[in-house]
Amino acid sequence: MAAVRVEEVLAAAEEQEAEKRRSVTVEKELELEFDLGNLLALDRNPPAAAGLRGAAPGREAKLRALARDNTQLLVAQLWELPAERAGGAGGPLVARLPEPAFLLPREKPPPRPRPPTRWEQFARLKGIRRRKRTSLVWDEEAKEWRRRWGYRRAGGDPARAWLAEVPEGADPEEDQFARLRREKRERVARNELNRLRNLARAHRAGTAVPAAPLHPTGHQSREELSHVARVARVSTASLGRFQPRLPREPAETLSRNAGKKRRFEPLLGNLAAERSRQLELLRDMGSKKPVLNITRAVNKQLRQEEAEAAAAKGKKQSQRGKRGRRQ
Amino acid sequence: MRPLTEAETRTLFEKLGRYIGENIQLLVDRPDGTYCFRLHRDRVYYLSEKLLKVATSIPRDNLVSLGTCFGKFTKSQKFRLSVMALDFLAPYAKYKVWVKPGSEQSFLYGNHVLKSGLGRITENTAQYQGVVVYSMADVPLGFGVAAKSTQECRKVDPMAIVVFRQADVGEYVRNEDTLT
């Protein structure tokens, strides 16, 4: 009886092996069409229509078997792609997918064109077209090509203009410099207002607003940028602990109150603890110093050689002196 | 007034270590009492615990100085050692320079030490090593940086500078108004 059982066990094992081997190979009448870029497999084989009808029993199992077979074929195709190890020698094996051949339709509707700004409407109405301007302008006084605006512009720095003529019909008591400054401020403010209005109009019309900058005004101060950089650094899964530093970012940051008040040790806190901390710091600093100082070693060697040379010279001189005196 | 942060303590010890080496331990850990460093208006003061406790009762605006001022931290967090630390550097100095009586006055007036004024110098002083300057009677006059190593000092001509003066006792008279 033990033998029969052993036979049964062996037969069962062999059947399992055959099952496994069978499960890897799939027989199909028509070959499937593959679009590996989209991980797509198209099966044009006509299905057994009767078995897959709505009320047919065993429909679920048949559908599942069909799906399993097709997935098997797709995966077999994926295994034939050129593979490489991602992330160096120990990383997972990764296949490089080809470009997708099947064009998928859009998920969302295409963006609408943004409405024209007030100036654009006016220009279209009047037929004004944009003429290209040169970036550099000839400056007669400086006798060289200077920018049209910005750093070292042609026509000198407007902030340093030392003369402001009183225009005809203006109040002689009025401060012209103040007037110029005020007008510039007003122009800048009006420009900014119009820009924001255009943005609001585009937003209201439902078009895609150009990617919102960090701060709505578009001028980012240094503190703001560093604050945002700090926040971005900490917004990782490990709260910025393994984040590599940018080239000029300072190494140490305050642990708990970054950006807020600086916190110090209490003035009269545990003095013994303070002392032990300082001693440990001294020990750390001492241990880092290199044991062999090259220059000192070289100097020592030189000193030895000098001492030897001096001793030899002394001996020679004394010998010579004696010889002379012996005469 | 506040204790020094880790970075500030490190800077301070590095500077002191240039002159007294590992003997800073003797300043930090003293057998005759607990002494500590405190920072007040960018200046580092060395004082005993007893004095510290008393000093906490003075308002911050009215507090001018306490204990011994070792020096100050500049705006870019570099530490400048001042002459008032000399009393604590002199007994523990590793590298010493003795100045001849003739050029003592020159040194105390704020000039560097020339080879002609050099009396003795500790053996195996490296170049740019922190040194404490003494008179021939072993009175500490100030401290500085060795411009030449001991080897080179022997060979160099008499008008060459051998020690760059960093602080001298004459500052007590010259900079009377600004020392705290």
Coordinates of N, CA, C and O in Angstrom, one line a residue, chain A residues 43-181:
Chain A
D43 N -6.3 40.9 -29.4 CA -6.6 39.5 -29.8 C -7.7 39.5 -30.8 O -8.9 39.9 -30.5
R44 N -7.4 39.1 -32.0 CA -8.5 39.1 -33.0 C -9.1 37.8 -33.2 O -9.8 37.6 -34.2
N45 N -8.7 36.8 -32.4 CA -9.4 35.5 -32.5 C -10.9 35.6 -32.2 O -11.2 36.2 -31.1
P46 N -11.7 35.0 -33.0 CA -13.1 35.0 -32.6 C -13.4 34.2 -31.4 O -12.9 33.0 -31.3
P47 N -14.1 34.7 -30.4 CA -14.3 34.0 -29.2 C -15.4 33.0 -29.4 O -16.2 33.1 -30.3
A48 N -15.5 32.0 -28.5 CA -16.6 31.0 -28.5 C -17.8 31.8 -28.1 O -18.1 31.9 -26.9
A49 N -18.6 32.2 -29.0 CA -19.7 33.2 -28.7 C -20.7 32.5 -27.8 O -21.2 33.2 -26.8
A50 N -21.0 31.3 -28.0 CA -22.1 30.6 -27.2 C -21.7 30.6 -25.7 O -22.5 30.9 -24.8
G51 N -20.5 30.2 -25.5 CA -20.0 30.1 -24.1 C -20.0 31.4 -23.3 O -20.0 31.4 -22.1
L52 N -19.8 32.5 -24.0 CA -19.6 33.8 -23.4 C -20.9 34.6 -23.3 O -20.9 35.8 -23.0
R53 N -22.0 34.0 -23.6 CA -23.3 34.8 -23.6 C -23.6 35.1 -22.2 O -23.1 34.5 -21.2
G54 N -24.5 36.1 -22.0 CA -24.8 36.6 -20.7 C -25.2 35.6 -19.7 O -24.7 35.6 -18.5
A55 N -26.1 34.7 -20.1 CA -26.6 33.8 -19.0 C -25.9 32.4 -19.0 O -26.3 31.6 -18.3
A56 N -24.8 32.3 -19.9 CA -24.2 31.0 -19.9 C -23.5 30.6 -18.6 O -22.9 31.5 -18.0
P57 N -23.6 29.4 -18.2 CA -22.9 29.0 -16.9 C -21.4 28.9 -17.2 O -21.0 28.6 -18.3
G58 N -20.6 29.2 -16.2 CA -19.1 29.1 -16.4 C -18.6 30.2 -17.3 O -17.5 30.1 -17.8
R59 N -19.3 31.3 -17.4 CA -18.9 32.4 -18.2 C -17.7 33.1 -17.6 O -16.7 33.4 -18.3
E60 N -17.8 33.3 -16.3 CA -16.7 34.0 -15.6 C -15.4 33.2 -15.7 O -14.4 33.8 -16.0
A61 N -15.5 31.9 -15.6 CA -14.2 31.1 -15.7 C -13.7 31.2 -17.0 O -12.4 31.4 -17.2
K62 N -14.5 31.2 -18.1 CA -14.0 31.2 -19.4 C -13.4 32.6 -19.7 O -12.3 32.7 -20.3
L63 N -14.0 33.6 -19.3 CA -13.5 35.0 -19.5 C -12.1 35.1 -18.8 O -11.2 35.7 -19.3
R64 N -12.1 34.6 -17.6 CA -10.8 34.7 -16.8 C -9.7 33.9 -17.5 O -8.6 34.4 -17.6
A65 N -10.1 32.7 -18.0 CA -9.0 32.0 -18.7 C -8.6 32.7 -20.0 O -7.3 32.7 -20.2
L66 N -9.5 33.3 -20.7 CA -9.1 34.1 -21.9 C -8.1 35.3 -21.5 O -7.1 35.5 -22.1
A67 N -8.5 36.0 -20.4 CA -7.7 37.1 -20.0 C -6.3 36.6 -19.6 O -5.3 37.2 -19.9
R68 N -6.3 35.4 -18.9 CA -5.0 34.9 -18.4 C -4.1 34.5 -19.6 O -2.9 34.8 -19.6
D69 N -4.7 33.9 -20.6 CA -3.9 33.5 -21.8 C -3.3 34.7 -22.5 O -2.1 34.7 -22.8
N70 N -4.1 35.7 -22.6 CA -3.6 36.9 -23.4 C -2.6 37.6 -22.6 O -1.6 38.1 -23.1
T71 N -2.8 37.7 -21.3 CA -1.8 38.4 -20.4 C -0.5 37.6 -20.5 O 0.6 38.2 -20.5
Q72 N -0.6 36.2 -20.5 CA 0.6 35.4 -20.6 C 1.4 35.8 -21.9 O 2.6 35.9 -21.8
L73 N 0.7 35.9 -23.0 CA 1.4 36.2 -24.2 C 2.0 37.6 -24.2 O 3.1 37.8 -24.6
L74 N 1.3 38.5 -23.6 CA 1.9 39.9 -23.5 C 3.1 39.9 -22.6 O 4.1 40.5 -23.0
V75 N 3.1 39.2 -21.5 CA 4.3 39.2 -20.6 C 5.4 38.5 -21.3 O 6.6 38.9 -21.2
A76 N 5.1 37.4 -22.1 CA 6.2 36.7 -22.8 C 6.8 37.7 -23.8 O 8.1 37.7 -23.9
Q77 N 6.0 38.6 -24.4 CA 6.6 39.6 -25.3 C 7.5 40.6 -24.5 O 8.5 41.0 -25.0
L78 N 7.0 41.0 -23.3 CA 7.8 41.9 -22.5 C 9.1 41.3 -22.1 O 10.1 42.0 -22.1
W79 N 9.2 40.0 -21.9 CA 10.4 39.4 -21.5 C 11.4 39.4 -22.6 O 12.6 39.2 -22.4
E80 N 10.9 39.5 -23.9 CA 11.8 39.5 -25.0 C 12.4 40.9 -25.3 O 13.3 41.0 -26.1
L81 N 12.0 41.9 -24.5 CA 12.5 43.3 -24.8 C 14.0 43.4 -24.2 O 14.3 42.6 -23.3
P82 N 14.8 44.3 -24.7 CA 16.1 44.5 -24.1 C 15.9 45.0 -22.6 O 15.2 46.0 -22.4
A83 N 16.6 44.3 -21.7 CA 16.4 44.6 -20.3 C 17.8 45.1 -19.7 O 18.8 44.8 -20.2
E84 N 17.7 45.9 -18.7 CA 18.9 46.4 -18.0 C 18.6 46.5 -16.5 O 17.5 46.5 -16.1
R85 N 19.7 46.7 -15.8 CA 19.5 46.8 -14.3 C 19.4 48.2 -13.9 O 20.3 49.0 -14.2
A86 N 18.3 48.6 -13.4 CA 18.1 50.0 -13.0 C 18.9 50.3 -11.7 O 19.0 49.5 -10.8
G87 N 19.5 51.4 -11.6 CA 20.2 51.8 -10.4 C 21.4 51.0 -10.1 O 21.6 50.6 -8.9
G88 N 22.2 50.7 -11.1 CA 23.5 50.0 -10.8 C 23.3 48.5 -10.7 O 22.3 47.9 -11.2
A89 N 24.3 47.8 -10.1 CA 24.4 46.3 -10.2 C 23.2 45.7 -9.4 O 22.7 44.6 -9.8
G90 N 22.9 46.2 -8.3 CA 21.9 45.5 -7.5 C 20.5 45.8 -7.7 O 19.6 45.3 -7.0
G91 N 20.2 46.7 -8.6 CA 18.9 47.2 -8.8 C 18.0 46.2 -9.5 O 18.4 45.1 -10.0
P92 N 16.7 46.5 -9.6 CA 15.8 45.6 -10.3 C 16.0 45.6 -11.8 O 16.4 46.5 -12.4
L93 N 15.6 44.4 -12.4 CA 15.7 44.3 -13.8 C 14.6 45.1 -14.5 O 13.4 44.9 -14.1
V94 N 14.9 45.9 -15.5 CA 14.0 46.9 -16.0 C 14.0 46.7 -17.5 O 15.1 46.7 -18.1
A95 N 12.8 46.6 -18.1 CA 12.8 46.5 -19.6 C 12.5 47.9 -20.2 O 11.8 48.7 -19.6
R96 N 13.1 48.2 -21.3 CA 12.9 49.5 -22.0 C 11.8 49.3 -23.0 O 11.9 48.6 -24.0
L97 N 10.7 50.0 -22.8 CA 9.5 49.9 -23.7 C 9.7 50.7 -24.9 O 10.3 51.8 -24.8
P98 N 9.3 50.2 -26.1 CA 9.4 51.1 -27.3 C 8.4 52.2 -27.3 O 7.5 52.3 -26.4
E99 N 8.4 53.0 -28.3 CA 7.5 54.1 -28.3 C 6.1 53.6 -28.6 O 5.9 52.7 -29.3
P100 N 5.1 54.2 -28.0 CA 3.7 53.7 -28.2 C 3.2 53.9 -29.6 O 3.4 55.0 -30.1
A101 N 2.6 52.9 -30.2 CA 2.2 53.0 -31.6 C 0.7 53.5 -31.7 O 0.3 54.2 -32.6
F102 N 0.0 53.1 -30.7 CA -1.5 53.4 -30.6 C -1.7 54.7 -30.0 O -1.2 55.0 -28.9
L103 N -2.4 55.6 -30.7 CA -2.5 57.0 -30.2 C -3.8 57.0 -29.3 O -4.9 56.7 -29.8
L104 N -3.6 57.2 -28.0 CA -4.8 57.2 -27.2 C -5.5 58.6 -27.2 O -4.8 59.6 -27.4
P105 N -6.8 58.6 -27.2 CA -7.5 60.0 -27.2 C -7.2 60.7 -26.0 O -6.8 60.2 -24.9
R106 N -7.5 62.0 -26.0 CA -7.2 62.9 -24.8 C -8.1 62.5 -23.7 O -9.3 62.2 -23.9
E107 N -7.6 62.7 -22.5 CA -8.4 62.4 -21.3 C -9.3 63.6 -21.0 O -10.5 63.5 -20.7
K108 N -8.7 64.8 -21.1 CA -9.5 66.0 -20.8 C -9.6 66.9 -22.1 O -8.8 66.7 -23.0
P109 N -10.5 67.8 -22.1 CA -10.7 68.6 -23.3 C -9.5 69.5 -23.5 O -8.8 69.9 -22.6
P110 N -9.1 69.8 -24.8 CA -8.0 70.7 -25.0 C -8.2 72.1 -24.4 O -9.3 72.5 -24.3
P111 N -7.1 72.8 -24.1 CA -7.3 74.1 -23.5 C -7.8 75.1 -24.5 O -7.4 75.1 -25.6
R112 N -8.6 76.0 -24.0 CA -9.1 77.0 -24.9 C -8.1 78.1 -25.0 O -7.4 78.4 -24.1
P113 N -8.0 78.8 -26.1 CA -7.1 79.9 -26.2 C -7.5 81.0 -25.3 O -8.7 81.3 -25.1
R114 N -6.5 81.7 -24.7 CA -6.8 82.7 -23.7 C -7.4 83.9 -24.4 O -7.0 84.2 -25.6
P115 N -8.2 84.6 -23.8 CA -8.9 85.8 -24.4 C -7.8 86.9 -24.6 O -6.9 87.0 -23.8
P116 N -7.9 87.7 -25.7 CA -6.9 88.7 -25.9 C -7.0 89.8 -24.8 O -8.1 90.1 -24.3
T117 N -5.9 90.4 -24.5 CA -5.8 91.4 -23.5 C -6.4 92.7 -24.1 O -6.6 92.8 -25.3
R118 N -6.6 93.7 -23.3 CA -7.2 95.0 -23.8 C -6.3 95.6 -24.9 O -6.7 96.1 -25.9
W119 N -5.0 95.5 -24.6 CA -4.0 96.1 -25.6 C -4.2 95.3 -26.9 O -4.2 95.9 -28.0
E120 N -4.2 94.0 -26.8 CA -4.3 93.2 -28.0 C -5.6 93.5 -28.8 O -5.5 93.5 -30.1
Q121 N -6.6 93.7 -28.1 CA -7.9 94.0 -28.8 C -7.7 95.3 -29.5 O -8.1 95.5 -30.7
F122 N -7.2 96.3 -28.8 CA -7.0 97.6 -29.4 C -6.1 97.6 -30.6 O -6.4 98.2 -31.7
A123 N -5.0 96.8 -30.5 CA -4.1 96.7 -31.6 C -4.7 96.1 -32.8 O -4.5 96.5 -33.9
R124 N -5.5 95.1 -32.5 CA -6.2 94.4 -33.7 C -7.2 95.4 -34.4 O -7.3 95.4 -35.6
L125 N -7.8 96.2 -33.5 CA -8.8 97.1 -34.0 C -8.1 98.1 -34.9 O -8.5 98.5 -36.0
K126 N -7.0 98.7 -34.4 CA -6.3 99.7 -35.1 C -5.4 99.2 -36.2 O -4.8 100.0 -37.0
G127 N -5.1 97.9 -36.2 CA -4.2 97.3 -37.2 C -2.8 97.6 -36.9 O -1.9 97.6 -37.8
I128 N -2.4 97.7 -35.6 CA -1.0 97.9 -35.2 C -0.4 96.6 -35.1 O -0.9 95.6 -34.5
R129 N 0.8 96.5 -35.7 CA 1.5 95.3 -35.7 C 2.8 95.5 -34.9 O 3.4 96.6 -34.9
R130 N 3.3 94.4 -34.4 CA 4.5 94.4 -33.6 C 5.7 94.6 -34.5 O 5.9 93.8 -35.4
R131 N 6.5 95.6 -34.2 CA 7.8 95.7 -35.0 C 8.9 95.3 -34.1 O 9.0 95.7 -32.9
K132 N 9.8 94.6 -34.7 CA 10.9 94.0 -33.9 C 11.9 95.2 -33.6 O 12.3 95.9 -34.4
R133 N 12.3 95.2 -32.3 CA 13.3 96.2 -31.9 C 14.6 95.6 -31.7 O 14.7 94.5 -31.2
T134 N 15.6 96.4 -31.9 CA 17.0 95.9 -31.7 C 17.2 95.9 -30.2 O 16.7 96.8 -29.5
S135 N 18.0 95.0 -29.7 CA 18.3 95.0 -28.3 C 19.3 96.0 -27.8 O 19.2 96.5 -26.7
L136 N 20.2 96.4 -28.7 CA 21.2 97.4 -28.4 C 21.0 98.7 -29.2 O 20.5 98.7 -30.3
V137 N 21.3 99.8 -28.5 CA 21.1 101.1 -29.1 C 22.4 101.8 -29.1 O 23.2 101.7 -28.1
W138 N 22.7 102.7 -30.1 CA 24.0 103.4 -30.1 C 23.9 104.6 -29.1 O 23.0 105.4 -29.3
D139 N 24.8 104.7 -28.2 CA 24.8 105.8 -27.3 C 25.9 106.8 -27.7 O 27.0 106.4 -27.8
E140 N 25.4 108.0 -28.1 CA 26.4 109.0 -28.6 C 27.4 109.4 -27.6 O 28.6 109.5 -27.9
E141 N 27.0 109.6 -26.3 CA 27.9 110.1 -25.3 C 28.9 109.1 -25.0 O 30.1 109.4 -24.9
A142 N 28.5 107.8 -24.8 CA 29.4 106.8 -24.4 C 30.1 106.2 -25.6 O 31.1 105.5 -25.5
K143 N 29.7 106.5 -26.8 CA 30.2 106.1 -28.1 C 30.4 104.5 -28.1 O 31.4 104.0 -28.4
E144 N 29.3 103.9 -27.7 CA 29.3 102.4 -27.8 C 27.9 102.0 -27.8 O 26.9 102.7 -27.5
W145 N 27.7 100.7 -28.1 CA 26.3 100.1 -28.1 C 25.9 99.8 -26.7 O 26.6 99.0 -26.0
R146 N 24.8 100.3 -26.3 CA 24.3 100.0 -24.9 C 22.9 99.4 -25.0 O 22.3 99.5 -26.1
R147 N 22.5 98.8 -23.9 CA 21.2 98.2 -23.9 C 20.1 99.3 -24.1 O 20.3 100.5 -23.8
R148 N 18.9 98.8 -24.5 CA 17.8 99.8 -24.6 C 17.3 100.1 -23.3 O 16.9 101.2 -23.0
W149 N 17.3 99.2 -22.3 CA 16.9 99.4 -21.0 C 17.6 98.5 -20.1 O 18.1 97.5 -20.5
G150 N 17.7 98.8 -18.8 CA 18.3 97.9 -17.9 C 19.6 98.4 -17.4 O 19.9 99.6 -17.4
Y151 N 20.5 97.5 -17.0 CA 21.8 97.9 -16.5 C 22.6 98.6 -17.6 O 22.8 98.1 -18.7
R152 N 23.2 99.7 -17.2 CA 24.0 100.5 -18.1 C 23.3 100.8 -19.4 O 23.7 100.5 -20.5
R153 N 22.1 101.4 -19.3 CA 21.3 101.7 -20.5 C 21.8 102.9 -21.2 O 22.5 103.7 -20.7
A154 N 21.5 103.0 -22.5 CA 21.8 104.1 -23.3 C 21.1 105.3 -22.8 O 19.9 105.2 -22.4
G155 N 21.7 106.5 -22.7 CA 21.0 107.6 -22.2 C 21.2 107.8 -20.7 O 20.6 108.6 -20.1
G156 N 22.1 107.0 -20.1 CA 22.4 107.2 -18.6 C 21.3 106.6 -17.7 O 20.2 106.3 -18.1
D157 N 21.7 106.5 -16.5 CA 20.9 106.0 -15.4 C 19.8 107.1 -15.1 O 20.1 108.2 -14.7
P158 N 18.5 106.7 -15.3 CA 17.5 107.8 -15.0 C 17.4 108.2 -13.6 O 17.0 109.3 -13.3
A159 N 17.9 107.3 -12.7 CA 17.9 107.7 -11.3 C 18.9 108.8 -11.0 O 18.7 109.6 -10.0
R160 N 19.9 108.9 -11.8 CA 20.9 110.0 -11.6 C 20.7 111.2 -12.4 O 21.6 112.0 -12.6
A161 N 19.6 111.3 -13.1 CA 19.3 112.5 -13.9 C 19.4 113.7 -13.0 O 18.6 113.8 -12.1
W162 N 20.3 114.7 -13.4 CA 20.5 115.8 -12.5 C 19.7 117.0 -13.0 O 19.7 118.1 -12.3
L163 N 19.1 116.9 -14.1 CA 18.3 118.1 -14.6 C 16.9 117.7 -15.0 O 16.7 116.7 -15.6
A164 N 16.0 118.4 -14.5 CA 14.6 118.2 -14.9 C 14.0 119.5 -15.2 O 13.7 120.3 -14.4
E165 N 13.7 119.7 -16.5 CA 13.2 121.0 -16.9 C 11.8 121.2 -16.5 O 11.0 120.2 -16.4
V166 N 11.5 122.4 -16.2 CA 10.1 122.7 -15.9 C 9.3 122.9 -17.2 O 9.7 123.8 -18.0
P167 N 8.3 122.1 -17.5 CA 7.6 122.2 -18.8 C 6.8 123.5 -18.8 O 6.4 124.1 -17.7
E168 N 6.5 123.9 -20.0 CA 5.7 125.2 -20.1 C 4.3 124.9 -19.5 O 3.7 123.9 -19.6
G169 N 3.8 125.9 -18.8 CA 2.5 125.8 -18.3 C 2.5 125.0 -17.0 O 1.4 124.7 -16.5
A170 N 3.6 124.7 -16.4 CA 3.6 124.0 -15.1 C 3.9 125.0 -14.0 O 4.5 126.1 -14.2
D171 N 3.4 124.6 -12.9 CA 3.6 125.5 -11.7 C 5.1 125.6 -11.4 O 5.8 124.6 -11.2
P172 N 5.7 126.8 -11.4 CA 7.2 126.9 -11.1 C 7.6 126.4 -9.8 O 8.7 126.1 -9.5
E173 N 6.6 126.4 -8.8 CA 7.0 126.0 -7.5 C 7.1 124.4 -7.3 O 7.6 123.9 -6.4
E174 N 6.5 123.8 -8.3 CA 6.4 122.3 -8.2 C 7.8 121.6 -8.3 O 8.7 122.1 -9.0
D175 N 8.0 120.6 -7.5 CA 9.2 119.8 -7.5 C 9.2 118.8 -8.7 O 8.4 117.9 -8.7
Q176 N 10.0 119.1 -9.7 CA 10.0 118.3 -10.9 C 10.5 116.8 -10.7 O 9.9 115.9 -11.2
F177 N 11.5 116.7 -9.8 CA 12.0 115.4 -9.5 C 11.0 114.6 -8.9 O 10.8 113.4 -9.2
A178 N 10.3 115.2 -7.9 CA 9.2 114.4 -7.2 C 8.1 114.0 -8.2 O 7.6 112.9 -8.2
R179 N 7.8 114.9 -9.1 CA 6.8 114.6 -10.1 C 7.2 113.4 -10.9 O 6.4 112.5 -11.2
L180 N 8.5 113.4 -11.4 CA 8.9 112.3 -12.3 C 8.8 111.0 -11.5 O 8.4 110.0 -12.0
R181 N 9.3 111.1 -10.2 CA 9.2 109.8 -9.4 C 7.8 109.3 -9.3 O 7.5 108.2 -9.4

